[in-house]
Amino acid sequence: MFTRKPTSRSILFSLTIFLLVASLISIIATDEGGIGNDDELEELIAIDEQEGEDERQQDGDTQKEAEVLSKAQRIVLELNTDSSRRIIEENEFVLILGYAPWCARSAELMPRFAEAANKLKETGSLLFMAKLDAERYPKAASFLGIKGFPTLLFYVNGSSQAYNGGFSADDIVIWARKKTGVPVIRMSSVTEAEDFVKKYQTFVLGLFKKFEGPDYEEFVKAAISDNEIQFVEASDVEVSKVLVPNIKATDSYIGLVKSEPERYTSYEGIFEVDKILDFLDHNKFPLVTKLTDLNSVKVYSSPLKLQVMVFAEDDEFKNLAEPLQEVARKFKSKIMFLYVNIKDENLAKPFLTLFGLEDSESTVVAAFDNRINAKYLLESDPMPNNIEEFCSGLLVGSQPLYFRSQPIPDNKNASVLTVVGKTFDDLVLSNHKNVLLEVHTPWCINCETAKKQVEKLAKHFKDSDNLLFARIDASANEHPKLLVNDYPALLFYPADDKENPINLSTKSSSKELAVIINKHLRAKEHVSKDEL
C-alpha cells in the first residue's frame, strides 16, 4: 500500500476553494448587519451551544419517557388464544384490556393502561394486567366476552366482574387497589403524608383516634364502595394537618380534598356509608368542571342532574372562569357547572345541535335537567349576573323550556305553508281551520313521496275555505305538543279539536287520503247543520 501523491490539478482546486472561503468570510465580517467583532461571534456560538443543549435535553426527556412507557408496556402481557384462559385461572386478580389495532380510543387508552400497570407494580400489587388484540384472536375475545373496543375486564379467582372505574392511569390504579384489598392507604408519619400529597390531588381523609368502632367501619365501607377517589386514613392530628391544614383535633373526621380554590370540604353528617357516598357524589367535582373524554362518564352518571354548560373557546373562557366560580359556589350541590370547549366537535357539537347552534362560535350558556329531559338556553349576554339569574330561574322553575325553531319563513302565495317551532301555535293549534300537517326530516327516505302527495292534495283542495296544508321539519323545530317518533307523519288537526290530531297513514294513496279528508270535512259540516 502507498499514498498517492496529489496532482497539480487537485492542488490547484484545493487552493481555489480555500481562497473562495476566505473571501466569503471577509465579506460576511464586514457586511452591514453581519458579525462585526469577536464578542458577537462568541455570543452566537454560545447561543448555538445552548440551543444544542436544549435539544439534547428535550431528546433525553423524550427518550426517558419512551423508556418508561416501554418498560410499562412490557409489564402488560400480550395474550393470545392459548394463554387467555390460563392467565385467568392461575392468578387471583386479573385486569384485561381488550382492544383493536385500528380503534382510536384503544390507542388512547393503551399507554394509560401501561402507566397504571407500572404504578401498580411499584406498589407490589397482586393484580395481573394483560391485553388482547381482539381482532387477531377472535376466539379468545369471544371467550372473554369482548364485544366492543376498548373493553376492560376484571377477574377475581376466575370470575368476571364489571369494571366501573375511570380511564386515566390514576383512575385505573385507584380502582384496582380498592378491588384487590387496599381500599384505604394509612398515613403513619408526616413524611408519608408529604409524599402522598405530591402524588394525589383529590382524596378523602379519615382521621380516627383508633382504627376501629362503628364510625371507622362505615368509613371503610364507603372506601370499598367508592370506585373513583383514593381514601387515606390517619390517627395523628399533625400527620392529618399535612393533608388538611385547617383540621382540628377530634375523635373522628372525614374530609374531601380537591385541586381547586375551594380545596377542602368537611363532612358534617352522620357516619353512615350511604350518607358519606352521597356527600362525595355531590362534592367530588370542582365548582366548574371542564368536560373531557376522560371524565364524561363520571359527569353523565352524577346525581346532580341539573347541569349548566358553558360552551366557549379557551381564551374567551379565561375571562369568565373566576366570576363563574363565584356563581357556581352559590349553587353548590344543587347545580353542576360544566365548561366545554366550543371547538371540540366530539363533546360540544352534539349538545349545541339540540339548540340549532352547532355552528356557533361565540359563547353559549345552556342547561339540561336530566330528571325531566328538558333543556334551557340563556338568550341574554353570558355575563355572570345573567348566568346567576338564569340558574335561580332553573331552581324555582320560572325559566322557560327551550324549543328549537328555524327563523319564521315568508309563506306568501305558498300552497303548503312552512311551519316552524315559533309559528306552530299560530298556524296549527290556534288556527280556526282544519290543518293537515306533514312532519318530515332531511334524512327520511319516504319523506319526498309524502311531500309530493301533500302538494297534490293542496292543489286538489285549493278552493276549500276551511282547510290548510302545512309542513314542518322536525329535525330543526320543536314544540311540546308535536310528539312524533316516525317520519314522515301526516297529522290532521280538526278545527274543533286541535288537542287530538288524527294520524293519517302515509302508505295511503293521494286518492285515499283525499277521501279521508273529505269525510272529516263533511262530518264537520254535518255537525254544523245539525246545530243550526
Coordinates of C-alpha atoms in Angstrom, one line a residue:
M1 CA 0.0 0.0 0.0
F2 CA 1.2 3.5 -0.7
T3 CA -0.2 7.0 -0.6
R4 CA -0.9 8.6 -3.9
K5 CA 0.7 12.0 -4.4
P6 CA -1.6 14.8 -5.2
T7 CA -1.6 16.0 -8.7
S8 CA -1.2 19.7 -9.7
R9 CA -4.9 19.8 -10.7
S10 CA -6.1 18.7 -7.3
I11 CA -3.7 21.2 -5.6
L12 CA -5.0 24.0 -7.7
F13 CA -8.6 23.0 -7.0
S14 CA -8.0 23.0 -3.2
L15 CA -6.3 26.3 -3.3
T16 CA -9.2 27.9 -5.2
I17 CA -11.7 26.6 -2.7
F18 CA -9.6 27.9 0.2
L19 CA -9.4 31.4 -1.4
L20 CA -13.1 31.5 -2.0
V21 CA -14.0 30.5 1.6
A22 CA -11.5 33.1 3.0
S23 CA -13.0 35.8 0.7
L24 CA -16.6 34.9 1.7
I25 CA -15.7 35.1 5.5
S26 CA -14.1 38.5 4.9
I27 CA -17.3 39.8 3.1
I28 CA -19.6 38.5 5.8
A29 CA -17.4 40.0 8.6
T30 CA -17.5 43.5 7.0
D31 CA -21.1 43.4 5.7
E32 CA -23.6 45.6 7.4
G33 CA -25.6 43.6 10.0
G34 CA -23.1 40.8 10.0
I35 CA -20.7 39.6 12.7
G36 CA -18.6 42.7 13.3
N37 CA -16.4 41.5 16.2
D38 CA -15.3 38.6 18.2
D39 CA -17.8 39.3 21.0
E40 CA -20.7 38.9 18.7
L41 CA -19.2 35.7 17.3
E42 CA -18.7 34.3 20.8
E43 CA -22.3 35.2 21.6
L44 CA -23.6 33.4 18.5
I45 CA -21.6 30.4 19.4
A46 CA -22.9 30.4 22.9
I47 CA -26.5 30.6 21.6
D48 CA -25.9 27.7 19.3
E49 CA -24.4 25.7 22.1
Q50 CA -27.4 26.5 24.4
E51 CA -29.9 25.5 21.7
G52 CA -28.0 22.3 21.1
E53 CA -28.0 21.6 24.9
D54 CA -31.8 22.3 25.0
E55 CA -32.4 20.0 22.1
R56 CA -30.3 17.3 23.8
Q57 CA -32.2 17.8 27.0
Q58 CA -35.5 17.5 25.1
D59 CA -34.4 14.4 23.3
G60 CA -33.2 13.0 26.6
D61 CA -36.6 13.7 28.2
T62 CA -38.4 12.1 25.3
Q63 CA -36.1 9.1 25.4
K64 CA -36.7 8.8 29.1
E65 CA -40.5 8.9 28.7
A66 CA -40.3 6.4 25.9
E67 CA -38.2 4.1 28.1
V68 CA -40.7 4.3 31.0
L69 CA -43.6 3.6 28.6
S70 CA -41.7 0.7 27.0
K71 CA -41.0 -0.7 30.5
A72 CA -44.6 -0.3 31.5
Q73 CA -45.8 -2.0 28.3
R74 CA -43.6 -5.0 28.9
I75 CA -45.3 -5.4 32.3
V76 CA -48.6 -5.8 30.5
L77 CA -48.7 -9.3 29.0
E78 CA -49.9 -9.7 25.4
L79 CA -52.5 -12.5 25.5
N80 CA -53.4 -15.0 22.7
T81 CA -55.9 -17.7 22.3
D82 CA -53.9 -20.3 24.3
S83 CA -52.8 -18.0 27.2
S84 CA -56.1 -16.2 27.9
R85 CA -57.8 -18.9 29.9
R86 CA -54.5 -20.0 31.6
I87 CA -53.8 -16.5 32.9
I88 CA -57.2 -16.1 34.4
E89 CA -57.1 -19.5 36.1
E90 CA -53.6 -19.0 37.5
N91 CA -54.0 -15.5 39.0
E92 CA -56.3 -14.3 41.8
F93 CA -56.8 -10.8 40.2
V94 CA -56.6 -10.1 36.5
L95 CA -57.4 -6.9 34.6
I96 CA -57.5 -7.3 30.8
L97 CA -57.7 -4.6 28.1
G98 CA -59.5 -5.8 25.0
Y99 CA -58.5 -3.7 22.0
A100 CA -58.4 -3.4 18.3
P101 CA -55.3 -2.0 16.4
W102 CA -57.5 0.3 14.3
C103 CA -59.5 1.7 17.2
A104 CA -58.6 5.3 18.1
R105 CA -59.9 5.0 21.7
S106 CA -57.9 1.8 22.2
A107 CA -54.8 3.7 21.1
E108 CA -55.6 6.4 23.7
L109 CA -56.2 4.0 26.5
M110 CA -53.3 1.7 26.0
P111 CA -50.5 4.0 27.3
R112 CA -52.7 4.9 30.3
F113 CA -53.2 1.2 31.0
A114 CA -49.5 0.6 30.7
E115 CA -48.7 3.5 33.0
A116 CA -51.2 2.2 35.6
A117 CA -49.5 -1.2 35.3
N118 CA -46.2 0.3 36.1
K119 CA -47.5 2.2 39.1
L120 CA -49.3 -0.9 40.5
K121 CA -46.1 -2.9 40.0
E122 CA -44.2 -0.4 42.1
T123 CA -46.7 -0.7 45.0
G124 CA -46.4 -4.5 45.0
S125 CA -50.0 -5.0 43.8
L126 CA -51.1 -8.6 43.2
L127 CA -53.1 -7.5 40.1
F128 CA -52.0 -9.2 36.9
M129 CA -52.5 -6.9 33.9
A130 CA -52.8 -8.1 30.3
K131 CA -54.1 -7.0 26.9
L132 CA -55.7 -8.9 24.0
D133 CA -55.8 -7.9 20.3
A134 CA -59.5 -9.0 19.9
E135 CA -59.3 -8.7 16.1
R136 CA -56.3 -11.0 15.8
Y137 CA -57.6 -13.5 18.4
P138 CA -61.4 -13.6 17.9
K139 CA -61.8 -17.0 19.8
A140 CA -60.2 -15.5 22.9
A141 CA -62.2 -12.4 22.5
S142 CA -65.4 -14.4 22.4
F143 CA -64.3 -16.5 25.4
L144 CA -63.7 -13.3 27.4
G145 CA -66.9 -11.6 26.2
I146 CA -65.2 -8.7 24.4
K147 CA -67.9 -7.1 22.2
G148 CA -66.6 -3.5 21.8
F149 CA -63.4 -1.5 21.9
P150 CA -61.7 -0.8 24.2
T151 CA -63.1 -3.1 26.9
L152 CA -61.7 -3.5 30.4
L153 CA -62.4 -6.9 32.1
F154 CA -61.7 -7.7 35.7
Y155 CA -61.4 -11.2 37.1
V156 CA -61.3 -12.4 40.7
N157 CA -60.4 -16.1 41.1
G158 CA -61.6 -16.8 37.5
S159 CA -64.9 -15.0 37.9
S160 CA -65.6 -11.9 35.8
Q161 CA -66.7 -8.7 37.5
A162 CA -67.7 -5.4 35.9
Y163 CA -65.1 -2.7 35.6
N164 CA -66.8 0.6 36.5
G165 CA -63.8 2.9 37.1
G166 CA -62.3 5.8 35.2
F167 CA -59.9 5.7 32.2
S168 CA -56.9 7.7 33.3
A169 CA -53.9 5.9 34.7
D170 CA -54.7 7.2 38.2
D171 CA -58.3 6.2 37.9
I172 CA -57.3 2.6 37.0
V173 CA -54.7 2.5 39.8
I174 CA -57.2 3.7 42.5
W175 CA -60.0 1.3 41.3
A176 CA -57.6 -1.7 41.1
R177 CA -56.1 -1.1 44.6
K178 CA -59.6 -0.9 46.1
K179 CA -60.7 -4.1 44.3
T180 CA -57.6 -6.0 45.3
G181 CA -57.7 -5.4 49.0
V182 CA -56.3 -1.9 49.6
P183 CA -59.3 0.4 49.9
V184 CA -57.6 2.8 52.3
I185 CA -54.0 4.0 52.5
R186 CA -52.8 4.5 56.0
M187 CA -50.6 7.5 56.9
S188 CA -48.2 6.9 59.8
S189 CA -45.8 9.8 59.5
V190 CA -45.5 13.4 58.3
T191 CA -43.0 12.2 55.6
E192 CA -45.5 9.7 54.3
A193 CA -48.2 12.4 54.2
E194 CA -45.9 14.8 52.4
D195 CA -45.1 12.2 49.8
F196 CA -48.8 11.4 49.4
V197 CA -49.9 15.0 48.7
K198 CA -47.3 15.2 45.9
K199 CA -49.0 12.3 44.1
Y200 CA -52.7 12.8 44.8
Q201 CA -54.7 16.0 44.1
T202 CA -58.1 14.6 45.1
F203 CA -58.6 12.3 48.0
V204 CA -60.7 11.6 51.1
L205 CA -59.1 11.8 54.6
G206 CA -60.4 10.0 57.6
L207 CA -59.0 10.9 61.0
F208 CA -59.7 8.4 63.7
K209 CA -58.0 8.1 67.2
K210 CA -58.4 4.3 66.7
F211 CA -58.9 2.4 63.6
E212 CA -61.9 0.6 65.0
G213 CA -65.5 1.2 66.0
P214 CA -68.8 2.0 64.1
D215 CA -67.7 5.3 62.6
Y216 CA -64.5 3.8 61.3
E217 CA -66.3 0.7 59.9
E218 CA -68.7 3.0 57.9
F219 CA -65.7 4.9 56.6
V220 CA -64.0 1.7 55.3
K221 CA -67.3 0.6 53.7
A222 CA -67.5 3.9 51.9
A223 CA -63.9 3.5 50.7
I224 CA -64.7 0.0 49.3
S225 CA -68.0 1.1 47.7
D226 CA -66.5 4.2 46.0
N227 CA -64.6 3.4 42.8
E228 CA -63.1 6.8 41.9
I229 CA -61.5 8.6 44.9
Q230 CA -58.5 7.5 46.9
F231 CA -59.2 7.2 50.6
V232 CA -56.5 7.8 53.2
E233 CA -56.6 7.4 57.0
A234 CA -54.5 8.7 59.9
S235 CA -54.7 8.7 63.7
D236 CA -52.3 11.6 64.3
V237 CA -53.5 15.2 64.0
E238 CA -50.1 16.5 62.9
V239 CA -50.0 14.0 60.1
S240 CA -53.5 14.9 59.1
K241 CA -52.6 18.6 59.0
V242 CA -50.2 17.9 56.2
L243 CA -53.2 16.7 54.2
V244 CA -55.9 19.1 55.6
P245 CA -54.1 22.1 57.2
N246 CA -57.2 23.5 59.0
I247 CA -58.2 20.2 60.6
K248 CA -58.9 20.3 64.3
A249 CA -58.4 17.5 66.9
T250 CA -61.4 15.3 67.0
D251 CA -62.4 11.8 67.7
S252 CA -63.4 11.2 64.1
Y253 CA -63.3 13.4 60.9
I254 CA -63.9 12.9 57.2
G255 CA -63.0 15.5 54.7
L256 CA -62.7 15.7 50.9
V257 CA -59.7 17.4 49.3
K258 CA -59.8 18.7 45.7
S259 CA -57.4 20.5 43.4
E260 CA -59.3 23.8 43.1
P261 CA -59.7 27.1 45.0
E262 CA -62.3 25.5 47.3
R263 CA -59.9 22.7 48.2
Y264 CA -61.2 21.4 51.5
T265 CA -64.7 20.3 52.2
S266 CA -65.6 18.7 55.6
Y267 CA -68.2 16.1 56.0
E268 CA -70.7 17.1 58.7
G269 CA -73.3 14.3 58.6
I270 CA -73.9 11.0 60.3
F271 CA -71.2 8.4 59.8
E272 CA -73.2 6.1 57.6
V273 CA -71.9 4.6 54.3
D274 CA -74.8 5.8 52.2
K275 CA -74.6 9.4 53.5
I276 CA -70.8 9.5 53.1
L277 CA -71.1 8.4 49.5
D278 CA -73.9 10.9 48.8
F279 CA -71.7 13.6 50.2
L280 CA -68.9 12.6 47.9
D281 CA -71.2 12.4 44.8
H282 CA -72.4 15.9 45.4
N283 CA -69.0 17.4 46.2
K284 CA -66.3 15.5 44.3
F285 CA -66.4 17.6 41.2
P286 CA -64.8 21.1 41.0
L287 CA -67.1 24.1 41.2
V288 CA -66.7 24.3 37.4
T289 CA -65.7 21.1 35.7
K290 CA -64.1 21.0 32.3
L291 CA -65.8 18.2 30.3
T292 CA -63.4 15.8 28.7
D293 CA -63.4 12.4 27.1
L294 CA -61.8 11.1 30.3
N295 CA -64.4 12.4 32.8
S296 CA -67.5 12.4 30.6
V297 CA -68.8 9.0 32.0
K298 CA -68.4 10.4 35.6
V299 CA -70.2 13.6 34.7
Y300 CA -73.1 11.9 33.0
S301 CA -73.6 9.5 35.9
S302 CA -73.5 12.2 38.5
P303 CA -76.6 12.5 40.9
L304 CA -76.6 16.2 40.1
K305 CA -79.0 16.0 37.1
L306 CA -79.4 19.8 36.7
Q307 CA -76.4 20.8 34.7
V308 CA -75.4 24.3 33.4
M309 CA -73.0 24.1 30.4
V310 CA -70.8 26.9 29.2
F311 CA -69.6 26.5 25.6
A312 CA -66.7 28.8 24.7
E313 CA -63.2 28.9 23.3
D314 CA -60.4 28.6 25.9
D315 CA -59.2 32.2 25.5
E316 CA -62.8 33.6 26.0
F317 CA -63.5 31.3 29.0
K318 CA -60.4 32.6 30.8
N319 CA -62.2 35.9 31.4
L320 CA -65.3 34.2 32.7
A321 CA -63.7 31.4 34.7
E322 CA -63.2 33.3 38.0
P323 CA -66.6 35.0 38.2
L324 CA -68.3 31.8 37.1
Q325 CA -66.6 30.1 40.1
E326 CA -68.4 32.6 42.4
V327 CA -71.7 31.9 40.7
A328 CA -71.2 28.1 41.0
R329 CA -70.4 28.4 44.7
K330 CA -73.8 29.9 45.3
F331 CA -75.5 26.8 43.8
K332 CA -73.1 24.2 45.1
S333 CA -74.6 20.7 45.5
K334 CA -77.7 21.9 43.5
I335 CA -76.4 22.6 40.0
M336 CA -73.3 21.1 38.3
F337 CA -71.4 23.7 36.2
L338 CA -69.6 22.4 33.2
Y339 CA -67.2 24.1 30.7
V340 CA -67.0 22.7 27.2
N341 CA -64.5 23.9 24.6
I342 CA -66.8 25.0 21.8
K343 CA -64.2 23.9 19.2
D344 CA -64.3 20.3 20.5
E345 CA -66.7 18.7 17.9
N346 CA -67.0 15.4 19.8
L347 CA -68.1 17.0 23.1
A348 CA -69.7 20.3 22.1
K349 CA -71.4 19.7 18.8
P350 CA -73.9 17.1 20.0
F351 CA -75.2 19.4 22.7
L352 CA -75.2 22.6 20.5
T353 CA -77.1 20.7 17.8
L354 CA -80.0 20.3 20.2
F355 CA -80.3 24.1 20.2
G356 CA -79.7 24.5 16.5
L357 CA -76.4 26.2 17.4
E358 CA -73.9 23.7 16.1
D359 CA -72.1 26.3 14.0
S360 CA -71.9 28.9 16.8
E361 CA -68.5 30.4 17.5
S362 CA -69.5 32.8 20.3
T363 CA -70.1 31.8 24.0
V364 CA -73.3 29.8 24.6
V365 CA -74.8 29.0 28.0
A366 CA -77.3 26.2 28.2
A367 CA -78.8 23.9 30.8
F368 CA -80.1 20.4 30.9
D369 CA -82.4 18.9 33.5
N370 CA -81.9 15.2 33.0
R371 CA -84.6 14.3 35.5
I372 CA -87.3 15.5 33.1
N373 CA -85.4 15.5 29.8
A374 CA -85.7 19.3 29.5
K375 CA -83.3 21.9 28.1
Y376 CA -82.9 25.6 28.6
L377 CA -80.9 28.4 26.8
L378 CA -79.6 31.7 28.2
E379 CA -80.7 34.1 25.5
S380 CA -79.1 37.2 27.0
D381 CA -75.4 38.0 27.1
P382 CA -73.4 35.4 29.0
M383 CA -72.4 37.8 31.8
P384 CA -72.0 36.5 35.4
N385 CA -75.2 38.3 36.7
N386 CA -77.2 36.9 33.8
I387 CA -75.9 33.4 34.4
E388 CA -76.8 33.7 38.1
E389 CA -80.3 34.9 37.3
F390 CA -80.7 32.1 34.8
C391 CA -79.6 29.5 37.4
S392 CA -82.0 30.9 40.0
G393 CA -84.8 30.5 37.5
L394 CA -83.9 26.9 36.9
L395 CA -84.1 26.1 40.6
V396 CA -87.5 27.8 41.2
G397 CA -89.0 26.6 37.9
S398 CA -89.5 30.0 36.3
Q399 CA -87.0 29.6 33.5
P400 CA -88.9 28.7 30.3
L401 CA -88.1 25.5 28.4
Y402 CA -86.3 25.9 25.2
F403 CA -87.7 24.5 21.9
R404 CA -85.6 24.6 18.8
S405 CA -87.0 26.7 15.9
Q406 CA -85.9 27.9 12.5
P407 CA -86.4 31.5 11.5
I408 CA -90.0 32.5 10.6
P409 CA -90.4 32.0 6.9
D410 CA -92.3 34.0 4.3
N411 CA -95.3 31.9 3.3
K412 CA -96.7 34.4 0.8
N413 CA -98.5 32.7 -2.0
A414 CA -97.5 29.2 -0.7
S415 CA -100.0 26.4 -1.3
V416 CA -98.3 24.4 1.5
L417 CA -97.3 26.7 4.5
T418 CA -94.0 26.1 6.2
V419 CA -94.4 25.8 9.9
V420 CA -91.5 26.4 12.4
G421 CA -91.4 26.0 16.2
K422 CA -92.2 29.6 16.8
T423 CA -95.3 29.6 14.5
F424 CA -96.7 26.2 15.5
D425 CA -99.2 27.7 17.9
D426 CA -100.5 30.3 15.5
L427 CA -100.6 28.3 12.3
V428 CA -101.7 24.9 13.7
L429 CA -103.1 25.0 17.2
S430 CA -104.8 28.4 17.2
N431 CA -105.9 28.4 13.6
H432 CA -109.7 28.2 13.2
K433 CA -109.3 26.0 10.1
N434 CA -108.7 22.3 9.7
V435 CA -105.0 21.7 9.2
L436 CA -103.2 18.8 7.5
L437 CA -99.6 18.9 8.7
E438 CA -96.8 16.9 7.1
V439 CA -93.9 16.2 9.5
H440 CA -90.6 15.4 7.9
T441 CA -86.8 15.3 8.4
P442 CA -83.9 15.6 6.0
W443 CA -82.7 12.1 6.5
C444 CA -86.2 10.5 6.0
I445 CA -86.3 8.1 3.0
N446 CA -90.0 8.3 2.3
C447 CA -90.5 12.0 3.1
E448 CA -90.2 13.1 -0.5
T449 CA -93.1 10.8 -1.5
A450 CA -95.2 12.3 1.3
K451 CA -94.2 15.8 0.2
K452 CA -95.5 15.2 -3.3
Q453 CA -98.7 13.7 -2.0
V454 CA -99.4 16.7 0.2
E455 CA -98.7 19.1 -2.7
K456 CA -101.2 17.2 -4.9
L457 CA -103.8 17.3 -2.1
A458 CA -103.2 21.0 -1.6
K459 CA -103.9 21.6 -5.3
H460 CA -107.0 19.4 -5.2
F461 CA -108.4 21.2 -2.2
K462 CA -107.3 24.7 -3.2
D463 CA -110.9 26.1 -3.3
S464 CA -111.6 24.8 0.3
D465 CA -112.0 27.7 2.7
N466 CA -111.8 25.5 5.8
L467 CA -108.7 23.5 5.1
L468 CA -105.0 24.4 5.4
F469 CA -102.0 22.4 4.3
A470 CA -98.6 22.8 6.1
R471 CA -95.3 21.1 6.7
I472 CA -92.7 21.2 9.5
D473 CA -89.1 20.0 9.6
A474 CA -88.9 18.1 12.9
S475 CA -85.1 17.9 12.9
A476 CA -84.9 21.7 13.2
N477 CA -88.1 22.6 15.0
E478 CA -89.7 21.5 18.3
H479 CA -93.0 22.1 20.1
P480 CA -94.2 20.4 23.3
K481 CA -97.4 19.3 21.6
L482 CA -95.7 17.9 18.5
L483 CA -95.0 14.4 19.5
V484 CA -93.8 12.3 16.5
N485 CA -91.3 9.5 16.5
D486 CA -91.7 8.1 13.0
Y487 CA -91.2 10.0 9.8
P488 CA -92.9 11.0 7.6
A489 CA -96.1 11.7 9.5
L490 CA -99.4 13.2 8.3
L491 CA -101.4 14.7 11.1
F492 CA -105.0 16.0 10.6
Y493 CA -105.9 18.7 13.1
P494 CA -109.7 19.1 13.2
A495 CA -110.8 22.7 13.5
D496 CA -112.8 21.9 16.7
D497 CA -110.3 19.6 18.4
K498 CA -106.7 20.6 17.9
E499 CA -105.7 18.7 21.1
N500 CA -106.3 15.4 19.4
P501 CA -104.8 15.3 15.9
I502 CA -105.7 12.3 13.7
N503 CA -102.7 10.3 12.4
L504 CA -103.2 9.5 8.7
S505 CA -101.5 6.6 7.1
T506 CA -98.5 7.7 4.9
K507 CA -98.9 4.4 2.9
S508 CA -102.3 5.5 1.6
S509 CA -102.5 6.9 -2.0
S510 CA -103.3 10.5 -2.7
K511 CA -106.8 9.4 -3.7
E512 CA -107.4 7.5 -0.5
L513 CA -106.1 10.5 1.6
A514 CA -108.5 12.8 -0.3
V515 CA -111.4 10.6 0.6
I516 CA -110.5 10.5 4.3
I517 CA -110.0 14.3 4.4
N518 CA -113.4 14.8 2.6
K519 CA -115.0 12.5 5.2
H520 CA -113.7 14.7 8.1
L521 CA -114.7 17.9 6.4
R522 CA -118.3 16.6 5.7
A523 CA -118.6 15.4 9.2
K524 CA -117.8 18.9 10.4
E525 CA -120.3 20.4 8.0
H526 CA -122.9 17.9 9.1
V527 CA -122.4 18.8 12.7
S528 CA -122.7 22.5 11.9
K529 CA -126.1 21.9 10.1
D530 CA -127.4 19.9 13.0
E531 CA -126.5 22.7 15.3
L532 CA -128.5 25.1 13.2

